[in-house]
Amino acid sequence: MTTHSANDLRPIRSPRGIPLLGHTPQIPDTNPVEYFNELSKQFPEGIYGMDIAGIEQVFVYDPDLVAEVCDETRFFKQIEKTPLNHVRDFTGAGLFTAHQHEEEWAMAHRILLPAFSQRAMKNYYGQMLEIAQNLVGKWESREGRPVNITD
């Protein structure tokens, strides 16, 4: 493992935000995923940051960087500065609201990890593709008419 001094680190680049409001007003109500995808083209390093609702969020999409930030031996889950901390006030400790050192998180993590491993996800691909194709087919059959996507 290579170690770096603080002088070697560069700040995470981000798009220009709005003073005091950050980036939240720039995120469209419709199709925010497309917005983030287009935004990622401005940052070929595979990482960028945004101030969303007063919380600094980091977006990582380079496969090597994603693998690095998913390394549980180097990083930990933090909920204190996220909306999940407020959810915890009402729901208690669970998979998404427990602190990483709590038994509730460890138990849920052990149960769910095998189902979301890379091998397991590859096995789901055929089923996910079939469901997506069926859904698109259903929408195509209603072309020109409104579609209630929650149905």
PDB file of C-alpha atoms in Angstrom:
ATOM      1  CA  MET A   1       0.000   0.000   0.000  1.00  0.00           C
ATOM      2  CA  THR A   2       1.298   3.427  -0.873  1.00  0.00           C
ATOM      3  CA  THR A   3       1.015   6.178   1.677  1.00  0.00           C
ATOM      4  CA  HIS A   4       0.759   9.840   0.816  1.00  0.00           C
ATOM      5  CA  SER A   5       1.505  12.908   2.857  1.00  0.00           C
ATOM      6  CA  ALA A   6      -1.108  15.613   3.271  1.00  0.00           C
ATOM      7  CA  ASN A   7       0.871  17.700   0.766  1.00  0.00           C
ATOM      8  CA  ASP A   8       0.280  15.050  -1.946  1.00  0.00           C
ATOM      9  CA  LEU A   9      -3.499  15.246  -1.643  1.00  0.00           C
ATOM     10  CA  ARG A  10      -5.505  17.351  -4.034  1.00  0.00           C
ATOM     11  CA  PRO A  11      -8.952  18.741  -3.251  1.00  0.00           C
ATOM     12  CA  ILE A  12     -11.868  16.987  -4.900  1.00  0.00           C
ATOM     13  CA  ARG A  13     -13.038  19.138  -7.791  1.00  0.00           C
ATOM     14  CA  SER A  14     -16.659  20.168  -8.054  1.00  0.00           C
ATOM     15  CA  PRO A  15     -18.897  22.045 -10.468  1.00  0.00           C
ATOM     16  CA  ARG A  16     -19.534  25.726  -9.828  1.00  0.00           C
ATOM     17  CA  GLY A  17     -22.257  26.070  -7.228  1.00  0.00           C
ATOM     18  CA  ILE A  18     -24.484  28.925  -6.148  1.00  0.00           C
ATOM     19  CA  PRO A  19     -23.078  30.966  -3.251  1.00  0.00           C
ATOM     20  CA  LEU A  20     -24.652  29.961   0.071  1.00  0.00           C
ATOM     21  CA  LEU A  21     -26.995  27.474  -1.650  1.00  0.00           C
ATOM     22  CA  GLY A  22     -24.390  25.087  -3.013  1.00  0.00           C
ATOM     23  CA  HIS A  23     -25.477  22.753  -5.793  1.00  0.00           C
ATOM     24  CA  THR A  24     -28.976  21.767  -4.632  1.00  0.00           C
ATOM     25  CA  PRO A  25     -30.895  24.270  -6.826  1.00  0.00           C
ATOM     26  CA  GLN A  26     -29.029  23.039  -9.909  1.00  0.00           C
ATOM     27  CA  ILE A  27     -30.254  19.444  -9.613  1.00  0.00           C
ATOM     28  CA  PRO A  28     -33.343  19.055 -11.839  1.00  0.00           C
ATOM     29  CA  ASP A  29     -36.581  17.625 -10.474  1.00  0.00           C
ATOM     30  CA  THR A  30     -36.923  15.417 -13.527  1.00  0.00           C
ATOM     31  CA  ASN A  31     -34.256  12.877 -14.423  1.00  0.00           C
ATOM     32  CA  PRO A  32     -31.526  13.772 -11.923  1.00  0.00           C
ATOM     33  CA  VAL A  33     -29.639  10.604 -12.921  1.00  0.00           C
ATOM     34  CA  GLU A  34     -29.116  11.993 -16.428  1.00  0.00           C
ATOM     35  CA  TYR A  35     -27.922  15.265 -14.868  1.00  0.00           C
ATOM     36  CA  PHE A  36     -25.308  13.466 -12.736  1.00  0.00           C
ATOM     37  CA  ASN A  37     -24.235  11.386 -15.745  1.00  0.00           C
ATOM     38  CA  GLU A  38     -23.722  14.508 -17.864  1.00  0.00           C
ATOM     39  CA  LEU A  39     -21.956  16.219 -14.974  1.00  0.00           C
ATOM     40  CA  SER A  40     -19.528  13.308 -14.635  1.00  0.00           C
ATOM     41  CA  LYS A  41     -18.208  14.029 -18.147  1.00  0.00           C
ATOM     42  CA  GLN A  42     -16.687  17.241 -16.773  1.00  0.00           C
ATOM     43  CA  PHE A  43     -14.568  15.220 -14.308  1.00  0.00           C
ATOM     44  CA  PRO A  44     -12.547  12.571 -16.153  1.00  0.00           C
ATOM     45  CA  GLU A  45     -10.720  11.758 -12.890  1.00  0.00           C
ATOM     46  CA  GLY A  46     -13.744   9.659 -11.926  1.00  0.00           C
ATOM     47  CA  ILE A  47     -14.654  11.688  -8.844  1.00  0.00           C
ATOM     48  CA  TYR A  48     -16.322  14.989  -8.012  1.00  0.00           C
ATOM     49  CA  GLY A  49     -17.955  16.643  -5.034  1.00  0.00           C
ATOM     50  CA  MET A  50     -21.153  18.610  -4.532  1.00  0.00           C
ATOM     51  CA  ASP A  51     -22.741  20.524  -1.672  1.00  0.00           C
ATOM     52  CA  ILE A  52     -26.274  19.112  -1.528  1.00  0.00           C
ATOM     53  CA  ALA A  53     -28.581  20.469   1.167  1.00  0.00           C
ATOM     54  CA  GLY A  54     -25.570  21.671   3.132  1.00  0.00           C
ATOM     55  CA  ILE A  55     -23.829  18.279   3.120  1.00  0.00           C
ATOM     56  CA  GLU A  56     -20.668  17.703   1.103  1.00  0.00           C
ATOM     57  CA  GLN A  57     -21.347  14.658  -1.108  1.00  0.00           C
ATOM     58  CA  VAL A  58     -18.667  12.849  -3.102  1.00  0.00           C
ATOM     59  CA  PHE A  59     -19.563  11.034  -6.341  1.00  0.00           C
ATOM     60  CA  VAL A  60     -17.181   8.302  -7.472  1.00  0.00           C
ATOM     61  CA  TYR A  61     -17.586   6.476 -10.793  1.00  0.00           C
ATOM     62  CA  ASP A  62     -14.112   5.365 -11.857  1.00  0.00           C
ATOM     63  CA  PRO A  63     -14.072   1.556 -11.316  1.00  0.00           C
ATOM     64  CA  ASP A  64     -10.717   1.597  -9.525  1.00  0.00           C
ATOM     65  CA  LEU A  65     -11.815   4.416  -7.217  1.00  0.00           C
ATOM     66  CA  VAL A  66     -15.127   2.665  -6.555  1.00  0.00           C
ATOM     67  CA  ALA A  67     -13.242  -0.488  -5.549  1.00  0.00           C
ATOM     68  CA  GLU A  68     -11.047   1.588  -3.262  1.00  0.00           C
ATOM     69  CA  VAL A  69     -13.896   3.357  -1.467  1.00  0.00           C
ATOM     70  CA  CYS A  70     -15.716   0.029  -1.080  1.00  0.00           C
ATOM     71  CA  ASP A  71     -12.745  -1.421   0.801  1.00  0.00           C
ATOM     72  CA  GLU A  72     -14.268  -1.879   4.251  1.00  0.00           C
ATOM     73  CA  THR A  73     -10.858  -2.242   5.857  1.00  0.00           C
ATOM     74  CA  ARG A  74     -10.042   1.388   5.000  1.00  0.00           C
ATOM     75  CA  PHE A  75     -13.344   3.234   5.328  1.00  0.00           C
ATOM     76  CA  PHE A  76     -16.308   3.236   7.661  1.00  0.00           C
ATOM     77  CA  LYS A  77     -19.976   4.046   7.415  1.00  0.00           C
ATOM     78  CA  GLN A  78     -20.917   7.388   8.924  1.00  0.00           C
ATOM     79  CA  ILE A  79     -24.520   8.410   9.450  1.00  0.00           C
ATOM     80  CA  GLU A  80     -24.077  11.350  11.823  1.00  0.00           C
ATOM     81  CA  LYS A  81     -24.009  13.985   9.080  1.00  0.00           C
ATOM     82  CA  THR A  82     -26.645  12.438   6.829  1.00  0.00           C
ATOM     83  CA  PRO A  83     -30.449  12.401   6.687  1.00  0.00           C
ATOM     84  CA  LEU A  84     -30.252   8.801   7.933  1.00  0.00           C
ATOM     85  CA  ASN A  85     -29.332  10.149  11.339  1.00  0.00           C
ATOM     86  CA  HIS A  86     -32.811  11.720  11.527  1.00  0.00           C
ATOM     87  CA  VAL A  87     -34.441   8.489  10.333  1.00  0.00           C
ATOM     88  CA  ARG A  88     -32.624   6.662  13.146  1.00  0.00           C
ATOM     89  CA  ASP A  89     -34.413   8.908  15.673  1.00  0.00           C
ATOM     90  CA  PHE A  90     -37.706   7.298  14.614  1.00  0.00           C
ATOM     91  CA  THR A  91     -36.728   3.801  13.514  1.00  0.00           C
ATOM     92  CA  GLY A  92     -33.806   2.896  15.735  1.00  0.00           C
ATOM     93  CA  ALA A  93     -30.728   1.002  14.601  1.00  0.00           C
ATOM     94  CA  GLY A  94     -31.024  -1.032  11.403  1.00  0.00           C
ATOM     95  CA  LEU A  95     -29.018  -1.805   8.279  1.00  0.00           C
ATOM     96  CA  PHE A  96     -29.083   1.776   6.996  1.00  0.00           C
ATOM     97  CA  THR A  97     -29.330   3.573  10.326  1.00  0.00           C
ATOM     98  CA  ALA A  98     -27.005   1.591  12.591  1.00  0.00           C
ATOM     99  CA  HIS A  99     -23.480   2.728  13.254  1.00  0.00           C
ATOM    100  CA  GLN A 100     -20.886   0.421  11.759  1.00  0.00           C
ATOM    101  CA  HIS A 101     -19.724  -0.740  15.195  1.00  0.00           C
ATOM    102  CA  GLU A 102     -23.249  -1.756  16.298  1.00  0.00           C
ATOM    103  CA  GLU A 103     -24.359  -5.386  16.246  1.00  0.00           C
ATOM    104  CA  GLU A 104     -27.546  -4.522  14.271  1.00  0.00           C
ATOM    105  CA  TRP A 105     -25.424  -3.330  11.359  1.00  0.00           C
ATOM    106  CA  ALA A 106     -23.064  -6.299  11.545  1.00  0.00           C
ATOM    107  CA  MET A 107     -25.965  -8.777  11.583  1.00  0.00           C
ATOM    108  CA  ALA A 108     -27.762  -7.192   8.620  1.00  0.00           C
ATOM    109  CA  HIS A 109     -24.477  -6.863   6.743  1.00  0.00           C
ATOM    110  CA  ARG A 110     -23.687 -10.577   7.194  1.00  0.00           C
ATOM    111  CA  ILE A 111     -27.177 -11.548   6.020  1.00  0.00           C
ATOM    112  CA  LEU A 112     -27.248  -9.288   2.941  1.00  0.00           C
ATOM    113  CA  LEU A 113     -23.634  -9.451   1.762  1.00  0.00           C
ATOM    114  CA  PRO A 114     -23.880 -12.811  -0.048  1.00  0.00           C
ATOM    115  CA  ALA A 115     -26.964 -11.667  -1.982  1.00  0.00           C
ATOM    116  CA  PHE A 116     -25.173  -8.540  -3.238  1.00  0.00           C
ATOM    117  CA  SER A 117     -21.749  -9.952  -4.033  1.00  0.00           C
ATOM    118  CA  GLN A 118     -20.427  -9.495  -7.559  1.00  0.00           C
ATOM    119  CA  ARG A 119     -21.059 -13.180  -8.324  1.00  0.00           C
ATOM    120  CA  ALA A 120     -24.641 -12.988  -7.072  1.00  0.00           C
ATOM    121  CA  MET A 121     -25.319  -9.811  -9.042  1.00  0.00           C
ATOM    122  CA  LYS A 122     -24.060 -11.496 -12.230  1.00  0.00           C
ATOM    123  CA  ASN A 123     -26.549 -14.295 -11.613  1.00  0.00           C
ATOM    124  CA  TYR A 124     -29.393 -11.761 -11.345  1.00  0.00           C
ATOM    125  CA  TYR A 125     -28.518 -10.051 -14.624  1.00  0.00           C
ATOM    126  CA  GLY A 126     -30.733 -12.206 -16.860  1.00  0.00           C
ATOM    127  CA  GLN A 127     -33.754 -11.746 -14.611  1.00  0.00           C
ATOM    128  CA  MET A 128     -33.176  -8.006 -14.256  1.00  0.00           C
ATOM    129  CA  LEU A 129     -32.845  -7.629 -18.036  1.00  0.00           C
ATOM    130  CA  GLU A 130     -36.061  -9.568 -18.646  1.00  0.00           C
ATOM    131  CA  ILE A 131     -37.987  -7.458 -16.113  1.00  0.00           C
ATOM    132  CA  ALA A 132     -36.623  -4.221 -17.583  1.00  0.00           C
ATOM    133  CA  GLN A 133     -37.566  -5.326 -21.096  1.00  0.00           C
ATOM    134  CA  ASN A 134     -41.078  -6.245 -19.937  1.00  0.00           C
ATOM    135  CA  LEU A 135     -41.459  -2.873 -18.260  1.00  0.00           C
ATOM    136  CA  VAL A 136     -40.279  -0.975 -21.347  1.00  0.00           C
ATOM    137  CA  GLY A 137     -42.655  -3.070 -23.477  1.00  0.00           C
ATOM    138  CA  LYS A 138     -45.551  -2.160 -21.210  1.00  0.00           C
ATOM    139  CA  TRP A 139     -44.666   1.527 -21.476  1.00  0.00           C
ATOM    140  CA  GLU A 140     -44.308   1.297 -25.271  1.00  0.00           C
ATOM    141  CA  SER A 141     -47.794  -0.185 -25.515  1.00  0.00           C
ATOM    142  CA  ARG A 142     -49.099   3.007 -23.884  1.00  0.00           C
ATOM    143  CA  GLU A 143     -47.217   5.330 -26.239  1.00  0.00           C
ATOM    144  CA  GLY A 144     -48.795   8.779 -26.373  1.00  0.00           C
ATOM    145  CA  ARG A 145     -50.797   8.193 -23.186  1.00  0.00           C
ATOM    146  CA  PRO A 146     -49.809   8.997 -19.598  1.00  0.00           C
ATOM    147  CA  VAL A 147     -48.175   6.185 -17.612  1.00  0.00           C
ATOM    148  CA  ASN A 148     -48.489   5.985 -13.849  1.00  0.00           C
ATOM    149  CA  ILE A 149     -44.998   4.722 -13.124  1.00  0.00           C
ATOM    150  CA  THR A 150     -45.835   3.698  -9.548  1.00  0.00           C
ATOM    151  CA  ASP A 151     -48.352   1.183 -10.909  1.00  0.00           C
TER     152      ASP A 151
END
